[in-house]
């Protein structure tokens, strides 16, 4: 009770504030999402994501070496394949000589310590821009799981440390875990995008991979039959618990900043590490506002990352990883 208790005492100066600070950030909290393109010596900035690039594999390897040198320990990788390789089954996704599989092998070879977490979902390989196979206008769950399992095995064979299913099919974690076990990949982990919402914050990512759902008759216009309704909370917890039961080593909540209530609830419900994906649209908003001089870029970046961690994230997948690491190493 005042004046015995004065809450401002613990805020008197930076030294005091630092000894009572509850949350800290380190570069090993971050995962960096990277977009890989065909070709060589190719780099193109993604217009809606200033500072983020699609790079060919040779330039990606250079970048991964740099990330490693500044303390980044994990990358999430996504590939952009040409339209001629896309179909409804997504079968290029498990081509052992596909761009993803080649990239995993080459990055592992160049920077063996870097944890590689390839994305597992069919959308970059689907002519329809959906994460699953379409039959009679519906995204079919179990046939998609078979495809995701083949895809995951091909990633593990190539040397991935984790596979990261981002598709939101039911039962895919169990199917993938079983297949990994049966094929001797006991130590390949699963980071499941467990509570992934149908969010408009993914727009810039879909520009980066040219992977938005196409506008055709008999193709669902959005991903709402598999990604979650952003009005809901209970199913986020159920999704995370189901995934842990099915063998997920890490569960993820996505997007980040607008979903920190979910992060905390999932954190309290599970006994595995929780990852948060601060997605493309969140990144784009900070870049756009700070380019206009409306926000202080670095301060907003660090505040958001710290708040995501405070909410319960053990790991943060963020397009700010490199910039934040450089700032933190200063
Ligand atoms: C694809 C996938 C998406 C993201 C990660 N994996 C897009 C989507 O579900 O449409 C979004 C990431 C971002 O916006 O940064 N399965």
Coordinates of C-alpha atoms and ligand atoms in Angstrom, one line a residue:
X1 CA 0.0 0.0 0.0
X2 CA 1.2 3.5 -0.8
X3 CA 3.5 5.0 0.4
X4 CA 5.1 1.8 1.8
X5 CA 5.0 0.5 -1.7
X6 CA 6.0 2.8 -4.5
X7 CA 6.0 1.0 -7.8
X8 CA 8.2 3.6 -9.5
X9 CA 11.1 2.6 -7.2
X10 CA 11.9 -0.4 -9.5
X11 CA 11.9 2.0 -12.5
X12 CA 14.3 4.6 -11.1
X13 CA 17.1 4.1 -13.6
X14 CA 18.2 1.7 -16.3
X15 CA 20.4 -0.4 -14.0
X16 CA 17.5 -1.1 -11.7
X17 CA 15.2 -1.7 -14.6
X18 CA 17.6 -4.1 -16.1
X19 CA 18.0 -6.2 -12.9
X20 CA 14.2 -6.7 -12.5
X21 CA 13.5 -7.2 -16.2
X22 CA 11.5 -10.4 -16.7
X23 CA 12.1 -11.1 -20.3
X24 CA 15.2 -11.0 -22.5
X25 CA 15.8 -11.6 -26.2
X26 CA 18.7 -13.4 -27.7
X27 CA 19.6 -14.2 -31.3
X28 CA 18.9 -17.8 -30.7
X29 CA 15.3 -17.0 -30.1
X30 CA 14.9 -16.2 -33.8
X31 CA 14.2 -18.2 -36.9
X32 CA 14.6 -16.4 -40.2
X33 CA 12.1 -17.1 -43.1
X34 CA 13.9 -17.3 -46.4
X35 CA 12.6 -17.4 -50.0
X36 CA 14.6 -19.4 -52.5
X37 CA 14.2 -19.1 -56.3
X38 CA 15.5 -21.1 -59.3
X39 CA 18.6 -20.0 -61.2
X40 CA 22.0 -18.6 -60.1
X41 CA 23.2 -15.2 -59.1
X42 CA 19.6 -14.1 -58.8
X43 CA 18.2 -11.7 -56.2
X44 CA 15.0 -9.8 -56.2
X45 CA 13.5 -7.7 -53.5
X46 CA 9.8 -8.5 -52.6
X47 CA 8.0 -5.2 -53.3
X48 CA 5.7 -5.5 -50.3
X49 CA 8.5 -6.6 -48.0
X50 CA 11.4 -4.1 -48.2
X51 CA 14.7 -5.7 -47.2
X52 CA 13.4 -9.3 -47.9
X53 CA 14.5 -11.0 -51.0
X54 CA 14.0 -14.0 -53.2
X55 CA 17.4 -15.4 -53.9
X56 CA 18.9 -18.2 -56.0
X57 CA 20.5 -21.0 -54.0
X58 CA 24.1 -19.8 -54.4
X59 CA 23.2 -16.4 -53.0
X60 CA 21.1 -18.0 -50.3
X61 CA 24.1 -20.0 -49.1
X62 CA 26.1 -16.8 -48.8
X63 CA 23.3 -15.2 -46.8
X64 CA 23.0 -18.3 -44.5
X65 CA 26.7 -18.0 -43.7
X66 CA 26.2 -14.4 -42.7
X67 CA 23.2 -15.2 -40.6
X68 CA 25.1 -17.9 -38.8
X69 CA 28.0 -15.5 -38.1
X70 CA 25.6 -13.1 -36.4
X71 CA 24.0 -15.7 -34.1
X72 CA 20.9 -16.9 -36.0
X73 CA 20.5 -20.6 -35.4
X74 CA 17.5 -21.6 -37.5
X75 CA 15.9 -20.8 -40.8
X76 CA 12.5 -21.5 -42.3
X77 CA 12.8 -22.1 -46.0
X78 CA 10.2 -21.6 -48.8
X79 CA 10.8 -22.1 -52.5
X80 CA 9.3 -20.4 -55.5
X81 CA 9.0 -22.9 -58.3
X82 CA 8.0 -22.1 -61.9
X83 CA 4.4 -22.5 -63.0
X84 CA 5.3 -25.4 -65.3
X85 CA 6.1 -27.6 -62.2
X86 CA 2.7 -26.9 -60.6
X87 CA -0.3 -29.3 -60.7
X88 CA -3.2 -30.3 -58.4
X89 CA -1.3 -33.1 -56.6
X90 CA 1.8 -30.9 -55.9
X91 CA 4.0 -33.8 -56.8
X92 CA 7.1 -31.6 -57.4
X93 CA 7.0 -31.1 -53.6
X94 CA 8.6 -34.5 -53.1
X95 CA 10.9 -34.6 -56.1
X96 CA 14.3 -35.6 -54.5
X97 CA 16.0 -33.3 -56.9
X98 CA 13.5 -30.4 -56.5
X99 CA 14.6 -26.9 -55.5
X100 CA 13.7 -27.5 -51.9
X101 CA 15.6 -30.8 -51.6
X102 CA 18.7 -29.4 -53.4
X103 CA 18.6 -26.3 -51.1
X104 CA 18.4 -28.3 -47.9
X105 CA 21.4 -30.5 -49.0
X106 CA 23.5 -27.5 -50.1
X107 CA 22.8 -25.4 -47.0
X108 CA 23.5 -28.3 -44.6
X109 CA 26.7 -28.9 -46.4
X110 CA 27.8 -25.2 -46.2
X111 CA 26.6 -24.4 -42.7
X112 CA 26.1 -27.7 -40.8
X113 CA 25.0 -26.1 -37.5
X114 CA 22.2 -24.1 -39.0
X115 CA 18.8 -25.7 -38.1
X116 CA 16.9 -26.1 -41.3
X117 CA 13.1 -26.1 -41.1
X118 CA 11.5 -26.5 -44.6
X119 CA 7.9 -25.5 -45.0
X120 CA 5.6 -28.5 -45.6
X121 CA 2.4 -27.5 -47.6
X122 CA 1.4 -27.8 -51.2
X123 CA 0.6 -24.2 -52.0
X124 CA 3.9 -23.3 -53.7
X125 CA 3.4 -26.4 -55.9
X126 CA -0.4 -26.2 -56.4
X127 CA -1.8 -24.7 -59.7
X128 CA -4.7 -23.6 -57.5
X129 CA -2.6 -21.9 -54.8
X130 CA -4.1 -24.2 -52.1
X131 CA -2.3 -26.1 -49.3
X132 CA -4.1 -29.3 -50.2
X133 CA -5.3 -31.3 -53.1
X134 CA -8.7 -30.3 -54.6
X135 CA -11.4 -32.8 -55.5
X136 CA -14.8 -31.6 -56.7
X137 CA -14.2 -28.1 -55.3
X138 CA -13.1 -29.3 -51.8
X139 CA -9.7 -29.5 -50.2
X140 CA -9.4 -33.3 -49.5
X141 CA -7.8 -34.0 -46.1
X142 CA -6.4 -37.5 -46.1
X143 CA -5.1 -37.6 -49.7
X144 CA -3.3 -34.3 -48.8
X145 CA -1.8 -36.0 -45.8
X146 CA -0.3 -38.7 -48.0
X147 CA 1.3 -36.0 -50.2
X148 CA 2.6 -34.1 -47.1
X149 CA 4.1 -37.3 -45.8
X150 CA 6.1 -37.9 -49.0
X151 CA 7.1 -34.3 -49.0
X152 CA 8.4 -34.5 -45.4
X153 CA 10.3 -37.7 -46.0
X154 CA 12.0 -36.1 -49.0
X155 CA 13.0 -33.2 -46.8
X156 CA 14.3 -35.5 -44.1
X157 CA 16.3 -37.5 -46.6
X158 CA 17.9 -34.3 -47.9
X159 CA 19.0 -33.5 -44.3
X160 CA 16.4 -31.2 -42.8
X161 CA 16.6 -31.0 -39.0
X162 CA 12.8 -30.3 -38.7
X163 CA 9.9 -30.4 -41.0
X164 CA 7.3 -27.6 -40.5
X165 CA 3.8 -28.5 -41.7
X166 CA 1.9 -25.2 -42.3
X167 CA -1.1 -26.7 -44.1
X168 CA -3.6 -27.2 -41.3
X169 CA -4.9 -30.6 -42.5
X170 CA -6.2 -32.9 -39.7
X171 CA -3.9 -35.7 -38.6
X172 CA -0.9 -34.7 -40.7
X173 CA 1.5 -34.6 -37.8
X174 CA 0.7 -38.2 -36.9
X175 CA 1.1 -39.3 -40.5
X176 CA 4.4 -37.5 -40.8
X177 CA 5.7 -38.7 -37.5
X178 CA 4.9 -42.3 -38.3
X179 CA 6.6 -42.1 -41.7
X180 CA 9.7 -40.5 -40.2
X181 CA 9.9 -43.2 -37.6
X182 CA 9.4 -46.0 -40.1
X183 CA 12.2 -44.6 -42.3
X184 CA 14.8 -44.2 -39.5
X185 CA 14.4 -40.4 -39.2
X186 CA 14.0 -40.6 -35.4
X187 CA 15.8 -37.3 -34.7
X188 CA 14.1 -35.3 -37.4
X189 CA 11.7 -33.0 -35.5
X190 CA 8.3 -31.6 -36.3
X191 CA 7.5 -28.0 -35.8
X192 CA 3.8 -27.8 -36.4
X193 CA 2.0 -24.7 -37.5
X194 CA -0.7 -25.7 -35.0
X195 CA -2.9 -22.7 -34.5
X196 CA -2.7 -21.0 -37.9
X197 CA -5.5 -18.6 -38.6
X198 CA -7.1 -17.7 -41.9
X199 CA -5.4 -14.2 -41.9
X200 CA -5.1 -11.3 -44.3
X201 CA -1.7 -10.7 -42.8
X202 CA -0.2 -13.3 -45.2
X203 CA -0.7 -11.1 -48.3
X204 CA 2.9 -10.1 -48.9
X205 CA 4.1 -13.8 -48.5
X206 CA 1.7 -14.9 -51.2
X207 CA 3.2 -12.1 -53.4
X208 CA 6.7 -13.5 -52.6
X209 CA 5.9 -17.0 -53.7
X210 CA 3.1 -16.2 -56.2
X211 CA 1.0 -18.7 -54.2
X212 CA -2.4 -17.0 -53.6
X213 CA -5.5 -19.0 -54.3
X214 CA -6.5 -18.6 -57.9
X215 CA -9.8 -17.1 -59.0
X216 CA -11.4 -20.0 -60.8
X217 CA -14.8 -21.8 -60.6
X218 CA -14.7 -24.8 -58.3
X219 CA -11.6 -23.5 -56.5
X220 CA -12.2 -22.2 -53.0
X221 CA -11.6 -18.5 -52.8
X222 CA -9.9 -18.6 -49.5
X223 CA -8.3 -21.0 -47.0
X224 CA -11.1 -20.9 -44.4
X225 CA -12.0 -24.6 -44.5
X226 CA -8.6 -25.4 -43.1
X227 CA -7.1 -22.3 -41.5
X228 CA -8.8 -21.2 -38.3
X229 CA -11.4 -18.5 -37.8
X230 CA -9.8 -15.5 -36.1
X231 CA -12.8 -15.1 -33.9
X232 CA -11.9 -18.4 -32.1
X233 CA -9.8 -19.3 -29.2
X234 CA -10.8 -22.7 -27.9
X235 CA -9.9 -24.5 -31.2
X236 CA -6.4 -23.0 -31.0
X237 CA -5.8 -24.9 -27.8
X238 CA -7.3 -28.1 -29.2
X239 CA -5.2 -27.9 -32.3
X240 CA -2.0 -27.5 -30.2
X241 CA -2.9 -30.3 -27.9
X242 CA -3.8 -32.6 -30.8
X243 CA -0.5 -31.9 -32.5
X244 CA 1.5 -32.6 -29.3
X245 CA -0.3 -35.9 -29.0
X246 CA 0.4 -36.7 -32.6
X247 CA 4.1 -36.1 -32.0
X248 CA 4.9 -32.4 -32.6
X249 CA 8.1 -31.3 -30.9
X250 CA 7.3 -27.6 -31.2
X251 CA 3.9 -26.0 -31.8
X252 CA 3.4 -22.7 -33.5
X253 CA 0.9 -19.9 -33.3
X254 CA 0.5 -17.6 -36.4
X255 CA 0.2 -14.7 -36.9
X256 CA 1.9 -13.0 -34.0
X257 CA 1.1 -9.5 -32.7
X258 CA -2.7 -9.6 -33.1
X259 CA -2.7 -13.2 -31.6
X260 CA -0.7 -12.9 -28.4
X261 CA -3.7 -13.9 -26.2
X262 CA -3.6 -17.2 -28.1
X263 CA 0.1 -17.5 -27.6
X264 CA -0.2 -17.2 -23.9
X265 CA -3.1 -19.7 -23.7
X266 CA -1.3 -22.2 -25.8
X267 CA 1.9 -21.7 -23.8
X268 CA -0.1 -22.5 -20.6
X269 CA -1.7 -25.6 -22.2
X270 CA 1.2 -27.5 -23.6
X271 CA 4.5 -28.8 -22.4
X272 CA 6.6 -28.3 -25.5
X273 CA 8.2 -25.1 -26.8
X274 CA 5.9 -22.6 -28.5
X275 CA 6.9 -20.8 -31.6
X276 CA 5.3 -17.7 -32.9
X277 CA 5.4 -16.5 -36.6
X278 CA 5.4 -12.8 -36.9
X279 CA 4.2 -12.9 -40.5
X280 CA 4.8 -10.9 -43.7
X281 CA 1.9 -8.4 -43.2
X282 CA 3.1 -7.5 -39.8
X283 CA 6.6 -6.9 -41.2
X284 CA 5.2 -4.8 -44.0
X285 CA 3.1 -2.6 -41.7
X286 CA 6.2 -1.7 -39.6
X287 CA 8.3 -1.0 -42.8
X288 CA 5.6 1.1 -44.4
X289 CA 4.9 3.2 -41.3
X290 CA 8.6 3.8 -40.6
X291 CA 9.4 4.7 -44.2
X292 CA 6.9 7.5 -43.8
X293 CA 8.6 8.6 -40.6
X294 CA 5.4 7.7 -38.6
X295 CA 7.1 5.1 -36.3
X296 CA 10.7 4.5 -35.1
X297 CA 11.6 1.4 -37.0
X298 CA 14.2 -0.2 -34.6
X299 CA 12.3 0.6 -31.5
X300 CA 9.0 -0.8 -32.8
X301 CA 10.8 -3.9 -34.1
X302 CA 12.4 -4.6 -30.7
X303 CA 9.2 -3.8 -28.8
X304 CA 7.2 -6.2 -30.9
X305 CA 9.8 -9.0 -30.6
X306 CA 10.1 -8.6 -26.8
X307 CA 6.3 -8.6 -26.4
X308 CA 6.0 -11.8 -28.5
X309 CA 8.5 -13.4 -26.2
X310 CA 6.8 -12.0 -23.0
X311 CA 3.5 -13.5 -24.2
X312 CA 5.0 -17.0 -24.2
X313 CA 7.0 -17.5 -27.3
X314 CA 10.1 -19.7 -26.9
X315 CA 11.0 -19.1 -30.6
X316 CA 10.0 -16.4 -33.0
X317 CA 10.0 -16.8 -36.7
X318 CA 10.5 -13.2 -38.0
X319 CA 11.6 -11.3 -41.1
X320 CA 13.2 -9.0 -38.6
X321 CA 15.6 -11.7 -37.4
X322 CA 18.7 -10.4 -39.2
X323 CA 18.2 -6.7 -38.5
X324 CA 17.3 -7.4 -34.9
X325 CA 20.4 -9.6 -34.4
X326 CA 22.7 -7.0 -35.9
X327 CA 21.2 -4.4 -33.6
X328 CA 21.5 -6.7 -30.6
X329 CA 25.1 -7.5 -31.3
X330 CA 26.1 -3.8 -31.3
Ligands
LIG1 C1 1.9 -21.6 -46.8 C2 2.4 -20.6 -45.8 C3 1.9 -19.3 -45.7 C4 2.7 -18.7 -44.8 C5 3.6 -19.6 -44.3 N1 3.4 -20.8 -45.0 C6 0.8 -18.6 -46.4 C7 -0.6 -19.1 -46.4 O1 -0.9 -20.0 -45.6 O2 -1.3 -18.7 -47.2 C8 2.5 -17.2 -44.4 C9 3.8 -16.6 -43.9 C10 3.8 -15.1 -43.9 O3 2.8 -14.4 -44.2 O4 4.8 -14.5 -43.6 N2 1.3 -22.7 -46.3

